[in-house]
Amino acid sequence: MGILAQLDELLARVRRLQVEPTTLTLTKLGDVLSLEWTSSNLKLPKAETRPTTLSKLAEPVSTMTAQSRVRGTGYRWSDEPLLQVIHLERPHPRETLCGDMALVARRGSLLRLAVADGLGHGPAAREAAQVAIRWLQQTQTERIEDAVLTAHEYSATTRGATLGIVELDLRTQTVSATTIGNIRVGIYQSSGRVWSPCGTDAVLGHGRGSFHGKLDVRIEKFQLPPGAQLLLFSDGLSNQLRLPFQRQQSLEELAAQLFASFVVSSDDATLLALSTSR
Ligand SMILES: [Mn+2]
C-alpha cells in the first residue's frame, strides 16, 4: 500500500473519531516515510459498560473529565503498512500541562516506546517526565538498560518519575520491555492480557548512588503474537483495563474506547497503543 493510500485510509479513520487532525506531518527517513497526525481535542466515545464483577473492583471513572482535553497522536510508516501507534493523553483535571510524557522513536527495524509519569501532577511533574523522555530520546541507539540508567541519573535533579519502556524488533516481532514503578506495560489479545514484564518497584531519579537505591533494570522479552495489541499506560488509567468485548474497527477507535472507559478523574492519563495487524 502506497503512502497516499495509507493517508486516505488514515484520514477516514481519524474522521470516525469526529475530528479533523489539527496537524499532519510527513517525514522522510531514508526510504521510509513516516506519517504523524495530532489532534488536541479528541472526542471520545461513550465509556463501555463494564461487567458487574469488574466494576465492583474498578476505580471510579469520570466521563466528564474524559470527554475533554484529550490529545491524540498517531504514527504510521510507509514500509510497515500494518504497523501503527496511537498516543492519547489528558492532563489532571485541575492542571493545564500533562505530568505524563511519551516517546515513540523508530530506528530501522527497532521501534522504542516509553511512557514516563512525573510524580504528582502539575509543572514539576511535567518537568520530571520531560527530563526522563529527553534522555531516553538521546540514548535511542544504546541498549535499553543503559538508556534507562542514563535517564535515571539525569532525573535525580527532578522530583522523579515512573517509567515503562518497550522495544519492538519489527523483523523478529520480539518485544523487550521493563517498568520502573507503576507504569503498566502489557500485551493483550481478545482473551485478555497475555504478558507483562515484572519490572522494578522503584522511581526513576530516586536513590541514585546509594547502596540500597541502586536501580535494577530487568529487561524481559516476549514474542508478540499476531493480532495482539501492545499497551503502555500510566496510573491515570485503571489497572482493571481490559480489551472491550466488542471488537473495534481500528486501533484509533480501540484506543479512544479504552481511554474513555478506564481513565480516572484524579490524575494525568496516558495511553500508548501499538498494533501490527489493523
Ligand atoms: Mn500518575
PDB file of C-alpha atoms and ligand atoms in Angstrom:
ATOM      1  CA  MET A   1       0.000   0.000   0.000  1.00  0.00           C
ATOM      2  CA  GLY A   2       1.443   3.357  -1.032  1.00  0.00           C
ATOM      3  CA  ILE A   3       1.734   6.208   1.429  1.00  0.00           C
ATOM      4  CA  LEU A   4      -1.096   8.140  -0.273  1.00  0.00           C
ATOM      5  CA  ALA A   5      -3.481   5.204   0.065  1.00  0.00           C
ATOM      6  CA  GLN A   6      -2.401   4.915   3.706  1.00  0.00           C
ATOM      7  CA  LEU A   7      -3.002   8.611   4.191  1.00  0.00           C
ATOM      8  CA  ASP A   8      -6.515   8.271   2.754  1.00  0.00           C
ATOM      9  CA  GLU A   9      -7.322   5.337   4.989  1.00  0.00           C
ATOM     10  CA  LEU A  10      -5.825   7.099   7.993  1.00  0.00           C
ATOM     11  CA  LEU A  11      -7.863  10.261   7.440  1.00  0.00           C
ATOM     12  CA  ALA A  12     -11.026   8.173   7.133  1.00  0.00           C
ATOM     13  CA  ARG A  13     -10.232   6.512  10.460  1.00  0.00           C
ATOM     14  CA  VAL A  14      -9.436   9.750  12.245  1.00  0.00           C
ATOM     15  CA  ARG A  15     -12.664  11.243  10.875  1.00  0.00           C
ATOM     16  CA  ARG A  16     -14.582   8.441  12.533  1.00  0.00           C
ATOM     17  CA  LEU A  17     -13.416   9.961  15.823  1.00  0.00           C
ATOM     18  CA  GLN A  18     -15.367  13.023  14.626  1.00  0.00           C
ATOM     19  CA  VAL A  19     -12.387  15.294  14.455  1.00  0.00           C
ATOM     20  CA  GLU A  20     -10.100  16.516  11.726  1.00  0.00           C
ATOM     21  CA  PRO A  21      -6.418  16.147  12.548  1.00  0.00           C
ATOM     22  CA  THR A  22      -5.028  19.500  13.615  1.00  0.00           C
ATOM     23  CA  THR A  23      -1.620  18.728  12.199  1.00  0.00           C
ATOM     24  CA  LEU A  24      -0.360  16.118   9.800  1.00  0.00           C
ATOM     25  CA  THR A  25       3.395  15.633   9.432  1.00  0.00           C
ATOM     26  CA  LEU A  26       5.187  13.607   6.766  1.00  0.00           C
ATOM     27  CA  THR A  27       8.865  12.887   7.371  1.00  0.00           C
ATOM     28  CA  LYS A  28      11.269  11.066   5.071  1.00  0.00           C
ATOM     29  CA  LEU A  29      13.864   8.927   6.836  1.00  0.00           C
ATOM     30  CA  GLY A  30      15.948   7.239   4.136  1.00  0.00           C
ATOM     31  CA  ASP A  31      13.439   5.272   2.061  1.00  0.00           C
ATOM     32  CA  VAL A  32      10.792   5.359   4.759  1.00  0.00           C
ATOM     33  CA  LEU A  33       8.053   7.955   5.004  1.00  0.00           C
ATOM     34  CA  SER A  34       6.627   8.428   8.458  1.00  0.00           C
ATOM     35  CA  LEU A  35       3.212   9.931   8.918  1.00  0.00           C
ATOM     36  CA  GLU A  36       2.122  11.566  12.140  1.00  0.00           C
ATOM     37  CA  TRP A  37      -1.230  13.157  12.950  1.00  0.00           C
ATOM     38  CA  THR A  38      -2.041  15.155  16.068  1.00  0.00           C
ATOM     39  CA  SER A  39      -5.344  16.398  17.375  1.00  0.00           C
ATOM     40  CA  SER A  40      -5.517  18.471  20.528  1.00  0.00           C
ATOM     41  CA  ASN A  41      -9.140  17.828  21.426  1.00  0.00           C
ATOM     42  CA  LEU A  42     -10.323  14.354  20.564  1.00  0.00           C
ATOM     43  CA  LYS A  43     -13.931  13.434  21.058  1.00  0.00           C
ATOM     44  CA  LEU A  44     -14.089  10.129  22.910  1.00  0.00           C
ATOM     45  CA  PRO A  45     -16.813   7.523  22.555  1.00  0.00           C
ATOM     46  CA  LYS A  46     -19.088   6.673  25.480  1.00  0.00           C
ATOM     47  CA  ALA A  47     -17.428   4.553  28.132  1.00  0.00           C
ATOM     48  CA  GLU A  48     -18.216   0.876  27.705  1.00  0.00           C
ATOM     49  CA  THR A  49     -20.376  -0.554  30.469  1.00  0.00           C
ATOM     50  CA  ARG A  50     -18.175  -2.906  32.408  1.00  0.00           C
ATOM     51  CA  PRO A  51     -19.355  -6.275  33.647  1.00  0.00           C
ATOM     52  CA  THR A  52     -20.581  -6.123  37.267  1.00  0.00           C
ATOM     53  CA  THR A  53     -17.830  -8.329  38.672  1.00  0.00           C
ATOM     54  CA  LEU A  54     -15.226  -5.969  37.279  1.00  0.00           C
ATOM     55  CA  SER A  55     -16.982  -2.704  38.017  1.00  0.00           C
ATOM     56  CA  LYS A  56     -17.051  -3.554  41.731  1.00  0.00           C
ATOM     57  CA  LEU A  57     -13.283  -3.657  41.710  1.00  0.00           C
ATOM     58  CA  ALA A  58     -12.725  -0.794  39.330  1.00  0.00           C
ATOM     59  CA  GLU A  59     -11.725   2.683  40.390  1.00  0.00           C
ATOM     60  CA  PRO A  60     -14.269   5.453  39.791  1.00  0.00           C
ATOM     61  CA  VAL A  61     -14.291   6.680  36.243  1.00  0.00           C
ATOM     62  CA  SER A  62     -15.321  10.207  35.376  1.00  0.00           C
ATOM     63  CA  THR A  63     -16.625  10.528  31.853  1.00  0.00           C
ATOM     64  CA  MET A  64     -16.940  14.302  32.392  1.00  0.00           C
ATOM     65  CA  THR A  65     -13.188  14.760  32.543  1.00  0.00           C
ATOM     66  CA  ALA A  66     -12.564  12.062  29.953  1.00  0.00           C
ATOM     67  CA  GLN A  67     -14.589  13.936  27.377  1.00  0.00           C
ATOM     68  CA  SER A  68     -12.371  16.970  27.224  1.00  0.00           C
ATOM     69  CA  ARG A  69      -8.792  17.928  26.559  1.00  0.00           C
ATOM     70  CA  VAL A  70      -7.683  14.569  25.238  1.00  0.00           C
ATOM     71  CA  ARG A  71      -4.773  14.962  22.888  1.00  0.00           C
ATOM     72  CA  GLY A  72      -4.232  12.268  20.298  1.00  0.00           C
ATOM     73  CA  THR A  73      -1.219  11.477  18.138  1.00  0.00           C
ATOM     74  CA  GLY A  74      -0.985   8.680  15.591  1.00  0.00           C
ATOM     75  CA  TYR A  75       2.043   7.202  13.830  1.00  0.00           C
ATOM     76  CA  ARG A  76       2.295   5.184  10.596  1.00  0.00           C
ATOM     77  CA  TRP A  77       5.232   4.141   8.396  1.00  0.00           C
ATOM     78  CA  SER A  78       5.284   3.558   4.637  1.00  0.00           C
ATOM     79  CA  ASP A  79       7.379   0.352   4.738  1.00  0.00           C
ATOM     80  CA  GLU A  80       5.313  -1.280   7.523  1.00  0.00           C
ATOM     81  CA  PRO A  81       1.740  -0.670   6.367  1.00  0.00           C
ATOM     82  CA  LEU A  82       0.149  -2.692   9.187  1.00  0.00           C
ATOM     83  CA  LEU A  83       2.199  -1.145  11.976  1.00  0.00           C
ATOM     84  CA  GLN A  84       0.646   1.729  13.888  1.00  0.00           C
ATOM     85  CA  VAL A  85       0.962   3.501  17.203  1.00  0.00           C
ATOM     86  CA  ILE A  86      -1.608   5.726  18.902  1.00  0.00           C
ATOM     87  CA  HIS A  87      -0.800   8.027  21.821  1.00  0.00           C
ATOM     88  CA  LEU A  88      -3.629   9.561  23.883  1.00  0.00           C
ATOM     89  CA  GLU A  89      -3.073  11.853  26.851  1.00  0.00           C
ATOM     90  CA  ARG A  90      -5.068  14.113  29.118  1.00  0.00           C
ATOM     91  CA  PRO A  91      -3.773  16.317  31.965  1.00  0.00           C
ATOM     92  CA  HIS A  92      -5.042  16.124  35.557  1.00  0.00           C
ATOM     93  CA  PRO A  93      -8.440  17.921  35.615  1.00  0.00           C
ATOM     94  CA  ARG A  94      -7.009  20.874  37.585  1.00  0.00           C
ATOM     95  CA  GLU A  95      -3.834  21.261  35.505  1.00  0.00           C
ATOM     96  CA  THR A  96      -3.032  22.588  32.052  1.00  0.00           C
ATOM     97  CA  LEU A  97       0.170  20.574  31.497  1.00  0.00           C
ATOM     98  CA  CYS A  98       0.172  16.805  31.476  1.00  0.00           C
ATOM     99  CA  GLY A  99       2.593  15.291  34.010  1.00  0.00           C
ATOM    100  CA  ASP A 100       2.969  12.201  31.807  1.00  0.00           C
ATOM    101  CA  MET A 101       5.058  12.145  28.644  1.00  0.00           C
ATOM    102  CA  ALA A 102       5.603   9.541  25.938  1.00  0.00           C
ATOM    103  CA  LEU A 103       8.261   8.554  23.418  1.00  0.00           C
ATOM    104  CA  VAL A 104       7.704   6.934  20.025  1.00  0.00           C
ATOM    105  CA  ALA A 105      11.029   6.535  18.215  1.00  0.00           C
ATOM    106  CA  ARG A 106      11.830   4.323  15.266  1.00  0.00           C
ATOM    107  CA  ARG A 107      15.337   3.463  14.096  1.00  0.00           C
ATOM    108  CA  GLY A 108      15.468   0.933  11.256  1.00  0.00           C
ATOM    109  CA  SER A 109      13.724  -2.236  12.394  1.00  0.00           C
ATOM    110  CA  LEU A 110      13.615  -1.164  16.033  1.00  0.00           C
ATOM    111  CA  LEU A 111      10.711   0.781  17.499  1.00  0.00           C
ATOM    112  CA  ARG A 112      11.141   2.151  21.003  1.00  0.00           C
ATOM    113  CA  LEU A 113       8.129   3.261  23.040  1.00  0.00           C
ATOM    114  CA  ALA A 114       8.086   4.784  26.504  1.00  0.00           C
ATOM    115  CA  VAL A 115       5.685   6.402  28.959  1.00  0.00           C
ATOM    116  CA  ALA A 116       7.053   8.456  31.883  1.00  0.00           C
ATOM    117  CA  ASP A 117       4.815   9.677  34.722  1.00  0.00           C
ATOM    118  CA  GLY A 118       6.319  12.544  36.748  1.00  0.00           C
ATOM    119  CA  LEU A 119       5.395  12.099  40.425  1.00  0.00           C
ATOM    120  CA  GLY A 120       2.262  14.020  41.413  1.00  0.00           C
ATOM    121  CA  HIS A 121       0.912  16.456  38.834  1.00  0.00           C
ATOM    122  CA  GLY A 122       1.461  19.998  37.545  1.00  0.00           C
ATOM    123  CA  PRO A 123       4.604  21.716  36.179  1.00  0.00           C
ATOM    124  CA  ALA A 124       7.124  19.882  38.418  1.00  0.00           C
ATOM    125  CA  ALA A 125       5.658  16.518  37.386  1.00  0.00           C
ATOM    126  CA  ARG A 126       5.834  17.598  33.756  1.00  0.00           C
ATOM    127  CA  GLU A 127       9.474  18.603  34.154  1.00  0.00           C
ATOM    128  CA  ALA A 128      10.381  15.225  35.686  1.00  0.00           C
ATOM    129  CA  ALA A 129       8.672  13.375  32.825  1.00  0.00           C
ATOM    130  CA  GLN A 130      10.293  15.683  30.271  1.00  0.00           C
ATOM    131  CA  VAL A 131      13.816  15.082  31.570  1.00  0.00           C
ATOM    132  CA  ALA A 132      13.290  11.307  31.540  1.00  0.00           C
ATOM    133  CA  ILE A 133      11.889  11.309  27.992  1.00  0.00           C
ATOM    134  CA  ARG A 134      14.542  13.727  26.699  1.00  0.00           C
ATOM    135  CA  TRP A 135      17.324  11.405  27.895  1.00  0.00           C
ATOM    136  CA  LEU A 136      15.573   8.342  26.500  1.00  0.00           C
ATOM    137  CA  GLN A 137      15.324  10.182  23.177  1.00  0.00           C
ATOM    138  CA  GLN A 138      19.040  10.938  23.216  1.00  0.00           C
ATOM    139  CA  THR A 139      20.017   7.371  24.102  1.00  0.00           C
ATOM    140  CA  GLN A 140      17.939   5.583  21.453  1.00  0.00           C
ATOM    141  CA  THR A 141      20.985   3.874  19.949  1.00  0.00           C
ATOM    142  CA  GLU A 142      22.031   2.399  23.296  1.00  0.00           C
ATOM    143  CA  ARG A 143      20.758  -0.791  24.902  1.00  0.00           C
ATOM    144  CA  ILE A 144      17.543  -0.245  26.862  1.00  0.00           C
ATOM    145  CA  GLU A 145      19.331  -0.965  30.179  1.00  0.00           C
ATOM    146  CA  ASP A 146      21.885   1.781  29.513  1.00  0.00           C
ATOM    147  CA  ALA A 147      19.265   4.225  28.247  1.00  0.00           C
ATOM    148  CA  VAL A 148      17.211   3.740  31.421  1.00  0.00           C
ATOM    149  CA  LEU A 149      20.263   4.152  33.673  1.00  0.00           C
ATOM    150  CA  THR A 150      21.183   7.404  31.898  1.00  0.00           C
ATOM    151  CA  ALA A 151      17.625   8.727  32.261  1.00  0.00           C
ATOM    152  CA  HIS A 152      17.731   7.645  35.934  1.00  0.00           C
ATOM    153  CA  GLU A 153      20.924   9.595  36.546  1.00  0.00           C
ATOM    154  CA  TYR A 154      19.668  12.797  34.890  1.00  0.00           C
ATOM    155  CA  SER A 155      16.311  12.532  36.665  1.00  0.00           C
ATOM    156  CA  ALA A 156      17.998  12.868  40.059  1.00  0.00           C
ATOM    157  CA  THR A 157      17.542  16.666  39.984  1.00  0.00           C
ATOM    158  CA  THR A 158      13.779  16.291  39.379  1.00  0.00           C
ATOM    159  CA  ARG A 159      11.044  15.011  41.689  1.00  0.00           C
ATOM    160  CA  GLY A 160      11.276  11.641  39.916  1.00  0.00           C
ATOM    161  CA  ALA A 161       9.150   9.655  37.516  1.00  0.00           C
ATOM    162  CA  THR A 162       7.855   6.160  36.911  1.00  0.00           C
ATOM    163  CA  LEU A 163       8.621   4.599  33.548  1.00  0.00           C
ATOM    164  CA  GLY A 164       7.549   1.906  31.128  1.00  0.00           C
ATOM    165  CA  ILE A 165       9.799   1.234  28.147  1.00  0.00           C
ATOM    166  CA  VAL A 166       9.452  -1.198  25.258  1.00  0.00           C
ATOM    167  CA  GLU A 167      11.493  -2.043  22.188  1.00  0.00           C
ATOM    168  CA  LEU A 168       9.831  -3.947  19.371  1.00  0.00           C
ATOM    169  CA  ASP A 169      12.091  -5.633  16.817  1.00  0.00           C
ATOM    170  CA  LEU A 170       9.993  -5.474  13.654  1.00  0.00           C
ATOM    171  CA  ARG A 171      11.933  -8.275  11.956  1.00  0.00           C
ATOM    172  CA  THR A 172      11.503 -10.845  14.713  1.00  0.00           C
ATOM    173  CA  GLN A 173       8.355  -9.381  16.369  1.00  0.00           C
ATOM    174  CA  THR A 174      10.190  -9.664  19.690  1.00  0.00           C
ATOM    175  CA  VAL A 175       9.238  -7.275  22.468  1.00  0.00           C
ATOM    176  CA  SER A 176      11.854  -6.302  25.079  1.00  0.00           C
ATOM    177  CA  ALA A 177      10.418  -4.331  27.971  1.00  0.00           C
ATOM    178  CA  THR A 178      10.672  -3.224  31.555  1.00  0.00           C
ATOM    179  CA  THR A 179       8.922  -0.969  34.024  1.00  0.00           C
ATOM    180  CA  ILE A 180      10.293   1.223  36.804  1.00  0.00           C
ATOM    181  CA  GLY A 181       7.389   1.852  39.183  1.00  0.00           C
ATOM    182  CA  ASN A 182       3.730   1.643  38.297  1.00  0.00           C
ATOM    183  CA  ILE A 183       3.550   2.255  34.538  1.00  0.00           C
ATOM    184  CA  ARG A 184       1.681  -0.691  33.025  1.00  0.00           C
ATOM    185  CA  VAL A 185       3.108  -2.485  30.001  1.00  0.00           C
ATOM    186  CA  GLY A 186       1.144  -5.382  28.601  1.00  0.00           C
ATOM    187  CA  ILE A 187       0.422  -7.498  25.555  1.00  0.00           C
ATOM    188  CA  TYR A 188      -3.313  -8.002  25.104  1.00  0.00           C
ATOM    189  CA  GLN A 189      -5.364 -10.354  22.995  1.00  0.00           C
ATOM    190  CA  SER A 190      -9.100 -10.888  22.795  1.00  0.00           C
ATOM    191  CA  SER A 191      -8.931 -13.187  25.811  1.00  0.00           C
ATOM    192  CA  GLY A 192      -7.158 -10.587  27.961  1.00  0.00           C
ATOM    193  CA  ARG A 193      -3.621  -9.708  28.972  1.00  0.00           C
ATOM    194  CA  VAL A 194      -1.190 -12.399  27.870  1.00  0.00           C
ATOM    195  CA  TRP A 195       2.054 -10.891  29.153  1.00  0.00           C
ATOM    196  CA  SER A 196       3.581  -8.123  31.272  1.00  0.00           C
ATOM    197  CA  PRO A 197       7.202  -7.619  32.295  1.00  0.00           C
ATOM    198  CA  CYS A 198       7.837  -7.916  36.061  1.00  0.00           C
ATOM    199  CA  GLY A 199       9.760  -4.655  36.211  1.00  0.00           C
ATOM    200  CA  THR A 200      11.215  -2.980  39.289  1.00  0.00           C
ATOM    201  CA  ASP A 201       9.399  -1.280  42.123  1.00  0.00           C
ATOM    202  CA  ALA A 202      11.422   1.938  42.106  1.00  0.00           C
ATOM    203  CA  VAL A 203      11.274   5.561  40.949  1.00  0.00           C
ATOM    204  CA  LEU A 204      13.445   6.978  38.197  1.00  0.00           C
ATOM    205  CA  GLY A 205      15.783   9.588  39.706  1.00  0.00           C
ATOM    206  CA  HIS A 206      15.414   8.388  43.302  1.00  0.00           C
ATOM    207  CA  GLY A 207      18.176   6.796  45.365  1.00  0.00           C
ATOM    208  CA  ARG A 208      20.954   7.343  42.868  1.00  0.00           C
ATOM    209  CA  GLY A 209      24.350   6.342  44.249  1.00  0.00           C
ATOM    210  CA  SER A 210      23.044   4.882  47.482  1.00  0.00           C
ATOM    211  CA  PHE A 211      23.640   1.207  48.152  1.00  0.00           C
ATOM    212  CA  HIS A 212      20.008   0.304  48.694  1.00  0.00           C
ATOM    213  CA  GLY A 213      18.740   2.549  45.953  1.00  0.00           C
ATOM    214  CA  LYS A 214      20.752   1.036  43.120  1.00  0.00           C
ATOM    215  CA  LEU A 215      18.401   0.744  40.172  1.00  0.00           C
ATOM    216  CA  ASP A 216      17.972  -2.817  38.951  1.00  0.00           C
ATOM    217  CA  VAL A 217      16.837  -2.683  35.313  1.00  0.00           C
ATOM    218  CA  ARG A 218      15.335  -6.061  34.390  1.00  0.00           C
ATOM    219  CA  ILE A 219      14.604  -6.407  30.687  1.00  0.00           C
ATOM    220  CA  GLU A 220      12.283  -9.233  29.725  1.00  0.00           C
ATOM    221  CA  LYS A 221      11.401 -10.490  26.253  1.00  0.00           C
ATOM    222  CA  PHE A 222       8.234 -11.848  24.702  1.00  0.00           C
ATOM    223  CA  GLN A 223       7.198 -12.812  21.194  1.00  0.00           C
ATOM    224  CA  LEU A 224       4.386 -10.514  20.040  1.00  0.00           C
ATOM    225  CA  PRO A 225       1.554 -12.831  18.903  1.00  0.00           C
ATOM    226  CA  PRO A 226      -0.100 -11.967  15.572  1.00  0.00           C
ATOM    227  CA  GLY A 227      -3.174  -9.809  16.128  1.00  0.00           C
ATOM    228  CA  ALA A 228      -2.162  -8.775  19.646  1.00  0.00           C
ATOM    229  CA  GLN A 229      -2.066  -5.218  20.973  1.00  0.00           C
ATOM    230  CA  LEU A 230       0.801  -3.796  22.982  1.00  0.00           C
ATOM    231  CA  LEU A 231      -0.332  -1.216  25.533  1.00  0.00           C
ATOM    232  CA  LEU A 232       1.604   1.113  27.830  1.00  0.00           C
ATOM    233  CA  PHE A 233      -0.343   3.304  30.241  1.00  0.00           C
ATOM    234  CA  SER A 234       0.140   5.463  33.299  1.00  0.00           C
ATOM    235  CA  ASP A 235      -1.861   5.074  36.522  1.00  0.00           C
ATOM    236  CA  GLY A 236      -4.249   7.716  35.164  1.00  0.00           C
ATOM    237  CA  LEU A 237      -5.937   4.688  33.613  1.00  0.00           C
ATOM    238  CA  SER A 238      -7.336   1.954  35.833  1.00  0.00           C
ATOM    239  CA  ASN A 239      -5.276  -1.173  36.332  1.00  0.00           C
ATOM    240  CA  GLN A 240      -8.505  -3.057  35.524  1.00  0.00           C
ATOM    241  CA  LEU A 241      -8.063  -2.082  31.872  1.00  0.00           C
ATOM    242  CA  ARG A 242      -9.145  -4.905  29.569  1.00  0.00           C
ATOM    243  CA  LEU A 243      -9.908  -5.012  25.866  1.00  0.00           C
ATOM    244  CA  PRO A 244     -13.593  -4.401  25.109  1.00  0.00           C
ATOM    245  CA  PHE A 245     -15.835  -7.366  24.291  1.00  0.00           C
ATOM    246  CA  GLN A 246     -16.864  -5.806  21.026  1.00  0.00           C
ATOM    247  CA  ARG A 247     -14.056  -5.644  18.519  1.00  0.00           C
ATOM    248  CA  GLN A 248     -13.327  -2.099  17.423  1.00  0.00           C
ATOM    249  CA  GLN A 249     -12.932  -1.055  13.805  1.00  0.00           C
ATOM    250  CA  SER A 250      -9.473   0.413  14.128  1.00  0.00           C
ATOM    251  CA  LEU A 251      -6.671   0.985  16.616  1.00  0.00           C
ATOM    252  CA  GLU A 252      -7.720   4.651  16.843  1.00  0.00           C
ATOM    253  CA  GLU A 253     -11.209   3.596  17.932  1.00  0.00           C
ATOM    254  CA  LEU A 254      -9.925   0.904  20.280  1.00  0.00           C
ATOM    255  CA  ALA A 255      -7.558   3.372  21.994  1.00  0.00           C
ATOM    256  CA  ALA A 256     -10.303   6.005  22.305  1.00  0.00           C
ATOM    257  CA  GLN A 257     -12.702   3.391  23.726  1.00  0.00           C
ATOM    258  CA  LEU A 258     -10.145   2.169  26.279  1.00  0.00           C
ATOM    259  CA  PHE A 259      -9.302   5.726  27.282  1.00  0.00           C
ATOM    260  CA  ALA A 260     -12.962   6.677  27.727  1.00  0.00           C
ATOM    261  CA  SER A 261     -13.706   3.516  29.718  1.00  0.00           C
ATOM    262  CA  PHE A 262     -10.717   3.389  32.074  1.00  0.00           C
ATOM    263  CA  VAL A 263      -9.471   6.962  32.655  1.00  0.00           C
ATOM    264  CA  VAL A 264      -9.541   8.018  36.330  1.00  0.00           C
ATOM    265  CA  SER A 265     -10.503  11.544  37.331  1.00  0.00           C
ATOM    266  CA  SER A 266      -7.692  12.194  39.812  1.00  0.00           C
ATOM    267  CA  ASP A 267      -4.518  12.022  37.713  1.00  0.00           C
ATOM    268  CA  ASP A 268      -2.769  12.737  34.427  1.00  0.00           C
ATOM    269  CA  ALA A 269      -3.540   9.942  31.966  1.00  0.00           C
ATOM    270  CA  THR A 270      -1.533   8.477  29.087  1.00  0.00           C
ATOM    271  CA  LEU A 271      -2.167   5.508  26.811  1.00  0.00           C
ATOM    272  CA  LEU A 272       0.210   4.260  24.109  1.00  0.00           C
ATOM    273  CA  ALA A 273      -1.243   1.531  21.903  1.00  0.00           C
ATOM    274  CA  LEU A 274       0.590  -0.443  19.229  1.00  0.00           C
ATOM    275  CA  SER A 275      -0.821  -2.853  16.704  1.00  0.00           C
ATOM    276  CA  THR A 276       0.832  -4.719  13.839  1.00  0.00           C
ATOM    277  CA  SER A 277      -2.352  -6.037  12.318  1.00  0.00           C
ATOM    278  CA  ARG A 278      -5.102  -3.468  11.859  1.00  0.00           C
TER     279      ARG A 278
HETATM  280 MN    MN B   1       0.177   9.308  37.662  1.00  0.00          MN
END
